[in-house]
Short mmCIF file of C-alpha atoms and ligand atoms in Angstrom, two decimals:
data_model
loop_
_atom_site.label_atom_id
_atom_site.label_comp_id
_atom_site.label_asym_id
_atom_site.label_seq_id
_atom_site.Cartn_x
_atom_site.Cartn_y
_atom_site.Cartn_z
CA UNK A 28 -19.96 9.93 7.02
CA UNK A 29 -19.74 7.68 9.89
CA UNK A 30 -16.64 5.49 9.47
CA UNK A 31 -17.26 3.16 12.22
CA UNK A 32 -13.82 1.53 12.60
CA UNK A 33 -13.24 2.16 16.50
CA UNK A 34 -12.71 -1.21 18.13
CA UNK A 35 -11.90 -3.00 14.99
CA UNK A 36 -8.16 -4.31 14.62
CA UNK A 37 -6.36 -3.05 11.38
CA UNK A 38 -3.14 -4.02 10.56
CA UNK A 39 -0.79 -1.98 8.38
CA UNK A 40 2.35 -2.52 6.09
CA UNK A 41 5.18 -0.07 5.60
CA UNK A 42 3.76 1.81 8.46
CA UNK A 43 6.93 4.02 9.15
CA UNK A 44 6.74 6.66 6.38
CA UNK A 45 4.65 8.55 4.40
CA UNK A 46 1.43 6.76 3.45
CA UNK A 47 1.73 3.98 5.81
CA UNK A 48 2.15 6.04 8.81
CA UNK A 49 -0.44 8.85 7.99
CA UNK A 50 -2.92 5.62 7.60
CA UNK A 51 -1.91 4.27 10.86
CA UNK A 52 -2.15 8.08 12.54
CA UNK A 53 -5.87 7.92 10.65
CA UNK A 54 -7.03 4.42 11.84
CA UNK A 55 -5.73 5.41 15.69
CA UNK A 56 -7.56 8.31 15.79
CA UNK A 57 -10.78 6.62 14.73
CA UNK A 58 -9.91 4.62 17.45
CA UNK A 59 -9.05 0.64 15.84
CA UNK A 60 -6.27 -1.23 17.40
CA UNK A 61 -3.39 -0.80 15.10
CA UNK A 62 -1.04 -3.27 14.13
CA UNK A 63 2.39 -1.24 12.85
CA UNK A 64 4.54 -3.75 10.26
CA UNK A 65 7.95 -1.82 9.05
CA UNK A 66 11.36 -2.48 8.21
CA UNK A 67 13.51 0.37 10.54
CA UNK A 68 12.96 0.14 14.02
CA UNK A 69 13.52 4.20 14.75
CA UNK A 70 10.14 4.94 13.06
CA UNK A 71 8.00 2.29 14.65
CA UNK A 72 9.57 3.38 18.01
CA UNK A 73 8.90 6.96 16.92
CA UNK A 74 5.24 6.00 15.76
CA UNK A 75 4.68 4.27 19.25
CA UNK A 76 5.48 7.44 21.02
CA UNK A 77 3.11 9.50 18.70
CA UNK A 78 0.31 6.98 18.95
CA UNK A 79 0.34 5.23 22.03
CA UNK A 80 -0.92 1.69 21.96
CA UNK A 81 -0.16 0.89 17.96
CA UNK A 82 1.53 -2.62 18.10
CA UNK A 83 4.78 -2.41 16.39
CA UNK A 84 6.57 -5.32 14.49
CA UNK A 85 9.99 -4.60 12.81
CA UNK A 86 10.67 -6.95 10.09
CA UNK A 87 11.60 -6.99 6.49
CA UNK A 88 8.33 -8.24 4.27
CA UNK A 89 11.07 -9.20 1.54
CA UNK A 90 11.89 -11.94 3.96
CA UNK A 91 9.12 -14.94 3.65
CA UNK A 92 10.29 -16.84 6.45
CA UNK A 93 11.08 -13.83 8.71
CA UNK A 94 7.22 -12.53 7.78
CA UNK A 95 6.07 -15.42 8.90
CA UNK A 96 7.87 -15.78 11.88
CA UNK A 97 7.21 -12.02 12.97
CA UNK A 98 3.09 -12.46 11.70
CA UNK A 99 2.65 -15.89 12.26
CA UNK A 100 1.02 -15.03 15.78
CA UNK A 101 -0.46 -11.39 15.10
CA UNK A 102 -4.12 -13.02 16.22
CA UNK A 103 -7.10 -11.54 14.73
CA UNK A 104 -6.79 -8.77 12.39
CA UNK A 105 -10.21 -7.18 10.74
CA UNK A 106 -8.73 -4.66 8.42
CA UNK A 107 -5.46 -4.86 6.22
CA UNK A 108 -3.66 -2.34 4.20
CA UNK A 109 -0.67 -3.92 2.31
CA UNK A 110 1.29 -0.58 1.49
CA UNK A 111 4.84 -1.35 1.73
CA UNK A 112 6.46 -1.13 -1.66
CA UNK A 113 9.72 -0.11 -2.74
CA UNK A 114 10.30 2.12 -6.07
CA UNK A 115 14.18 1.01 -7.58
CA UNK A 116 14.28 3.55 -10.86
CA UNK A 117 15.98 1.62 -13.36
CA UNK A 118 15.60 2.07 -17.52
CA UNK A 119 14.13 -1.14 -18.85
CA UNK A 120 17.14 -2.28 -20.46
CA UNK A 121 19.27 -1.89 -17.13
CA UNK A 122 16.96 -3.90 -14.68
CA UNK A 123 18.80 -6.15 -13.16
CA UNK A 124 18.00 -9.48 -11.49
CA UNK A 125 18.22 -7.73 -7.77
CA UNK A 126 15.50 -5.20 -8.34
CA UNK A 127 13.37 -7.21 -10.01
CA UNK A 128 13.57 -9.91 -7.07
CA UNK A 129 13.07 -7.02 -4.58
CA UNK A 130 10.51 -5.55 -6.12
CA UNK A 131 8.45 -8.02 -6.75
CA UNK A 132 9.38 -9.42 -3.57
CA UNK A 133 8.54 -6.34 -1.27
CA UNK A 134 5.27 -4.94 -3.50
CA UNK A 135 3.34 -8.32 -4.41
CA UNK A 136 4.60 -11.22 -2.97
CA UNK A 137 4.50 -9.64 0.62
CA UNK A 138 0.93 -8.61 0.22
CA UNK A 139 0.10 -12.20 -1.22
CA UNK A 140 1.65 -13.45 2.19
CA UNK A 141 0.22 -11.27 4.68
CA UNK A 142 -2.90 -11.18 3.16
CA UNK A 143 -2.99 -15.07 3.57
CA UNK A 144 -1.76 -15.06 6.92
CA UNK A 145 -4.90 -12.42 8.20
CA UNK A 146 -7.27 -13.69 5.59
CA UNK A 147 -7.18 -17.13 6.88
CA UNK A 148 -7.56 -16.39 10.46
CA UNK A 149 -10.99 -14.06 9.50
CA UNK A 150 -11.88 -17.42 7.28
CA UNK A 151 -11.05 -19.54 10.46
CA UNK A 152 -13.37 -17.24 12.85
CA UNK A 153 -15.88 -16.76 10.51
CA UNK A 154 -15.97 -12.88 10.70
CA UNK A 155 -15.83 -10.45 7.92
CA UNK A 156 -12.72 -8.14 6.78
CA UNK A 157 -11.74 -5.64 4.67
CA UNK A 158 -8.33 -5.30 2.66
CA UNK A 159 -7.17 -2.50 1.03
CA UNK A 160 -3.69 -3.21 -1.44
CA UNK A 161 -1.88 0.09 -1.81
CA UNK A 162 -1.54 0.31 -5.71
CA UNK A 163 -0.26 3.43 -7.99
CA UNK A 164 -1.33 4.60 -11.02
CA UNK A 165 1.11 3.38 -12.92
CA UNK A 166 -0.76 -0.02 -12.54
CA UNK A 167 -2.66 1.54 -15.82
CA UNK A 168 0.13 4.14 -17.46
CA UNK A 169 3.76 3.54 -17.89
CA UNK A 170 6.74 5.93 -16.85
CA UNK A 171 10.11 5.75 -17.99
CA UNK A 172 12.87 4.07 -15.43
CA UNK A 173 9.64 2.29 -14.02
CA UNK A 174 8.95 -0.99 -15.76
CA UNK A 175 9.66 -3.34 -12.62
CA UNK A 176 7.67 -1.41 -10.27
CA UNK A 177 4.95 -0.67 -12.72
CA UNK A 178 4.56 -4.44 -13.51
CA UNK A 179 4.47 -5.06 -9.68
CA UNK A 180 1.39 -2.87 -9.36
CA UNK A 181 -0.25 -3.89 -12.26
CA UNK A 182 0.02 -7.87 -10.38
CA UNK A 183 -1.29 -6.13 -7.62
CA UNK A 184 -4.49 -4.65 -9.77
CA UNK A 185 -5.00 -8.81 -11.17
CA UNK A 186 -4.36 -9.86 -7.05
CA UNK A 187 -7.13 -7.70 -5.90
CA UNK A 188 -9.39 -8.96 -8.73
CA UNK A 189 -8.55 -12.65 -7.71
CA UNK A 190 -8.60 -12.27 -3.81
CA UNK A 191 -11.95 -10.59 -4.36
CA UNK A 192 -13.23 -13.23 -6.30
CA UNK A 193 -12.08 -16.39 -3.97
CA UNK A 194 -12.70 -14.49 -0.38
CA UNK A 195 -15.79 -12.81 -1.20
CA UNK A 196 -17.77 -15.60 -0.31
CA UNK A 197 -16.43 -15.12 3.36
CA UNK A 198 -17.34 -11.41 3.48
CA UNK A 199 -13.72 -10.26 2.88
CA UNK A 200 -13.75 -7.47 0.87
CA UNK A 201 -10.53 -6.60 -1.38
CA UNK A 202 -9.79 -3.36 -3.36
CA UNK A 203 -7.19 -1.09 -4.46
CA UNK A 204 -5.81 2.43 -4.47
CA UNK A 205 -4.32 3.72 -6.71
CA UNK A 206 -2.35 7.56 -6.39
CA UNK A 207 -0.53 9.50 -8.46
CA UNK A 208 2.78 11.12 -7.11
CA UNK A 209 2.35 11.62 -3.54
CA UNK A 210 5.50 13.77 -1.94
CA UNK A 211 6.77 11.03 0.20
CA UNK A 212 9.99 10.07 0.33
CA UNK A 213 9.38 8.06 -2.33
CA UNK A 214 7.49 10.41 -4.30
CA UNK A 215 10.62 12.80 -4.00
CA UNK A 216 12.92 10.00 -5.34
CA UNK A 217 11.29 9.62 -8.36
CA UNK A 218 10.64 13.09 -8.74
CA UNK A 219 14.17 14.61 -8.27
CA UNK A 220 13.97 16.39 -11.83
CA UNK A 221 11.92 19.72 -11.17
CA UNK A 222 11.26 19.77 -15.04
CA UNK A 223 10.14 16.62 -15.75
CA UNK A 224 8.39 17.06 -12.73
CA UNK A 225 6.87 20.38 -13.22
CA UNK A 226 5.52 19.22 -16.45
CA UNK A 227 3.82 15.76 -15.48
CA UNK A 228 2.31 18.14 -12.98
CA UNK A 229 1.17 20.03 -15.56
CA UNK A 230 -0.35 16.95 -17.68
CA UNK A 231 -2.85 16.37 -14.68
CA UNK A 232 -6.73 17.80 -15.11
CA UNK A 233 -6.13 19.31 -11.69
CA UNK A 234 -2.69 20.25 -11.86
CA UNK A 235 -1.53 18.84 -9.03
CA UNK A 236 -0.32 15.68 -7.54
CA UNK A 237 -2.14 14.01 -4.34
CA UNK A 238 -1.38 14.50 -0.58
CA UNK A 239 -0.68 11.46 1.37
CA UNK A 240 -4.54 12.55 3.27
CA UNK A 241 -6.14 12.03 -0.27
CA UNK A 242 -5.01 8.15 -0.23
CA UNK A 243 -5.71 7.93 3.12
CA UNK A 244 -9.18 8.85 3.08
CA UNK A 245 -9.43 6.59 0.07
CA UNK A 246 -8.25 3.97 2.01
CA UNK A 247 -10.41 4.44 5.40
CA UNK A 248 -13.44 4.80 2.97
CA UNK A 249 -12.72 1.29 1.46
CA UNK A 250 -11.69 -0.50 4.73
CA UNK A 251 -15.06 0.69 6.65
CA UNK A 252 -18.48 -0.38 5.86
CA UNK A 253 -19.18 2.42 3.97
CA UNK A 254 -18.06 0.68 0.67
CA UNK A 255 -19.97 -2.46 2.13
CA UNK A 256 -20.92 -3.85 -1.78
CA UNK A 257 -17.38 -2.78 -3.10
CA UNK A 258 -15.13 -5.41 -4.00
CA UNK A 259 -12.47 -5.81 -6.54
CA UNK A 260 -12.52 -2.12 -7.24
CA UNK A 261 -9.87 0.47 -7.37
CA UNK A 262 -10.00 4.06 -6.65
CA UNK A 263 -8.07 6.56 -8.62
CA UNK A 264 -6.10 9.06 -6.59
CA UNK A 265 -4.51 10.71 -9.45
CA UNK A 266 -5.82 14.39 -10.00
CA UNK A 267 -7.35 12.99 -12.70
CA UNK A 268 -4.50 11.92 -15.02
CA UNK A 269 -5.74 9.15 -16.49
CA UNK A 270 -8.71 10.70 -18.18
CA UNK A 271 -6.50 13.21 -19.63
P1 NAP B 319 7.79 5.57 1.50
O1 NAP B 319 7.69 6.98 1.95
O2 NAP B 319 9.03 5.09 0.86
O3 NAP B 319 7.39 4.61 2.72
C1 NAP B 319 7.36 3.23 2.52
C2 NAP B 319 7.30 2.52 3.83
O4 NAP B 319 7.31 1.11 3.56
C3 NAP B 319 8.53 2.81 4.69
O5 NAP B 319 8.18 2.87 6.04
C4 NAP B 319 9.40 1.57 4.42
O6 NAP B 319 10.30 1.28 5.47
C5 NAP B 319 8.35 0.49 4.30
N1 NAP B 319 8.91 -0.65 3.62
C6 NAP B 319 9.51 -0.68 2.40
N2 NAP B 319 10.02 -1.89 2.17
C7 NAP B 319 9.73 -2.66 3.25
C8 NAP B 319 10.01 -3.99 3.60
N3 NAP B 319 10.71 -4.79 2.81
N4 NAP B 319 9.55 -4.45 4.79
C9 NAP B 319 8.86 -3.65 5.62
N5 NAP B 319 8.59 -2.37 5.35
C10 NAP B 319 9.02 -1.88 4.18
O7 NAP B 319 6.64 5.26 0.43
P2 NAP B 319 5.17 5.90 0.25
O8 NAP B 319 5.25 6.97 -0.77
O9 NAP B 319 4.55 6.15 1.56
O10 NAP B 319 4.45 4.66 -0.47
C11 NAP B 319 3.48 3.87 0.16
C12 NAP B 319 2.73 3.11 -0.90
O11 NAP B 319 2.14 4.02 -1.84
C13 NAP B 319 3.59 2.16 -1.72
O12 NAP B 319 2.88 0.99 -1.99
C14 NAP B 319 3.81 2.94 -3.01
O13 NAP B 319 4.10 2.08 -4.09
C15 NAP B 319 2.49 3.63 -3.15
N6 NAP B 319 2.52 4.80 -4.00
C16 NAP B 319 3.34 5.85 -3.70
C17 NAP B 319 3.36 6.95 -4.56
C18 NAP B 319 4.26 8.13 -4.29
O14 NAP B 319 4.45 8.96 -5.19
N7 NAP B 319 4.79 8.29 -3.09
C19 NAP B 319 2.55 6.98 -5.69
C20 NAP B 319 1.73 5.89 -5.95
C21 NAP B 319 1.72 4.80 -5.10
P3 NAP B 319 11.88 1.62 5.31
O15 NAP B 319 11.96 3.05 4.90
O16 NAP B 319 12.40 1.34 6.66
O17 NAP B 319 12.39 0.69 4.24
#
């Protein structure tokens, strides 16, 4: 399958670990112009090295005013992939104020504002674009010690939905993936109890949990053409745990 996505420019969130940067590796080798957004300067100067030419910008998407200071002026972007997201492991009754605000924050409200900020300039040229929000599957199944950041992917699942609805119109496509436990640093955190761990392994149809190159083909499949008359969708990447 041809992906066709040399030449376009794709901008990605949370681009110095795990998902983020295999997805900006991914879209460099098929040749776009990549756009790098993350929070620690060490990876994106790392990343740089690794793929010359990516386009670094070091800012904290938590931040509304420093997003739009830092993206205010990224010029035309073609493909999107909001991915940054933090996981804070709290029991329900212990959330507190902070995470919640962070969470929500960092995993919806920061792919709300970027998506405006690149959404309007493809609305503004009059060219078509794809976006792809980084989801989980806990957007459909809760976990224990996950309420916040389950509720900030499941506004994520009703954001796609509604992007995809008002932007269609201006051939911007919007969809979602949506992994299981992917052995990131972040899927370590919330896996740091090898029985609980060894037994939600178990629980999946394929008894295993995804690599980080199983979201990122999802994701270069749903940013190129090749899903041309998808919108609004999601893709599992779960092993198959929800239809168990
Ligand atoms: P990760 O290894 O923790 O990497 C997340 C990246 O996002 C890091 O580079 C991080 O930078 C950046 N980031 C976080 N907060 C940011 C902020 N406020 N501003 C800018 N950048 C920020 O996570 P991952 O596992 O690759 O997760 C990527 C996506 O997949 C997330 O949306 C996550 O919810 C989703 N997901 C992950 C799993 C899993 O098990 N790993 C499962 C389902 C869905 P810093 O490290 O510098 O903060």
């Amino acid at each position: 399958m041809e992906l066709g996505l040399a030449g376009r420019r794709a901008l990605v969130t949370g681009a110095g670990k795990g998902i983020g940067r295999c997805a900006v590796r991914a879209l460099h080798a098929a040749g776009a112009q990549v756009v790098a957004v993350s929070r620690t300067r060490a990876d994106l100067d790392a990343l740089v090295l690794e793929c010359p030419g990516v386009e670094p910008i070091c800012v904290d998407l938590g931040d509304w005013e420093a997003t739009e200071r830092a993206l205010g002026g990224v010029g035309p972007v073609d493909l999107l992939v909001n991915n940054a997201a933090v996981a804070l492991l709290q029991p329900f009754l212990e959330v507190t104020k902070e995470a919640f605000d962070r969470s929500f924050s960092v995993n919806v409200r920061s792919a709300f504002q970027v998506s405006q900020i690149v959404a309007r300039s493809m609305v503004d040229r009059g060219v078509p674009g794809s976006i792809v929000n980084v989801s989980s599957m806990v957007s459909h199944v809760p976990f224990p010690s996950l309420s916040v950041y389950s509720s900030t992917k499941g506004a994520m699942t009703m954001l796609t939905k509604a992007m995809a609805l008002e932007l269609g119109p201006h051939k911007i496509r919007v969809n979602s993936v949506h992994p299981t436990v992917v052995l990131t640093a972040m899927g370590k955190r919330v896996t740091a109890d090898e029985e609980i761990t060894r037994k939600l392994k178990e629980r999946h149809p394929l008894r295993k949990f995804a690599e980080v190159e199983d979201v990122v083909n999802s994701i270069l499949f749903l940013l190129s053409d090749c899903s041309a008359s998808t919108t609004g969708s999601g893709i599992m990447v779960d092993s198959g745990y929800l239809a168990s």
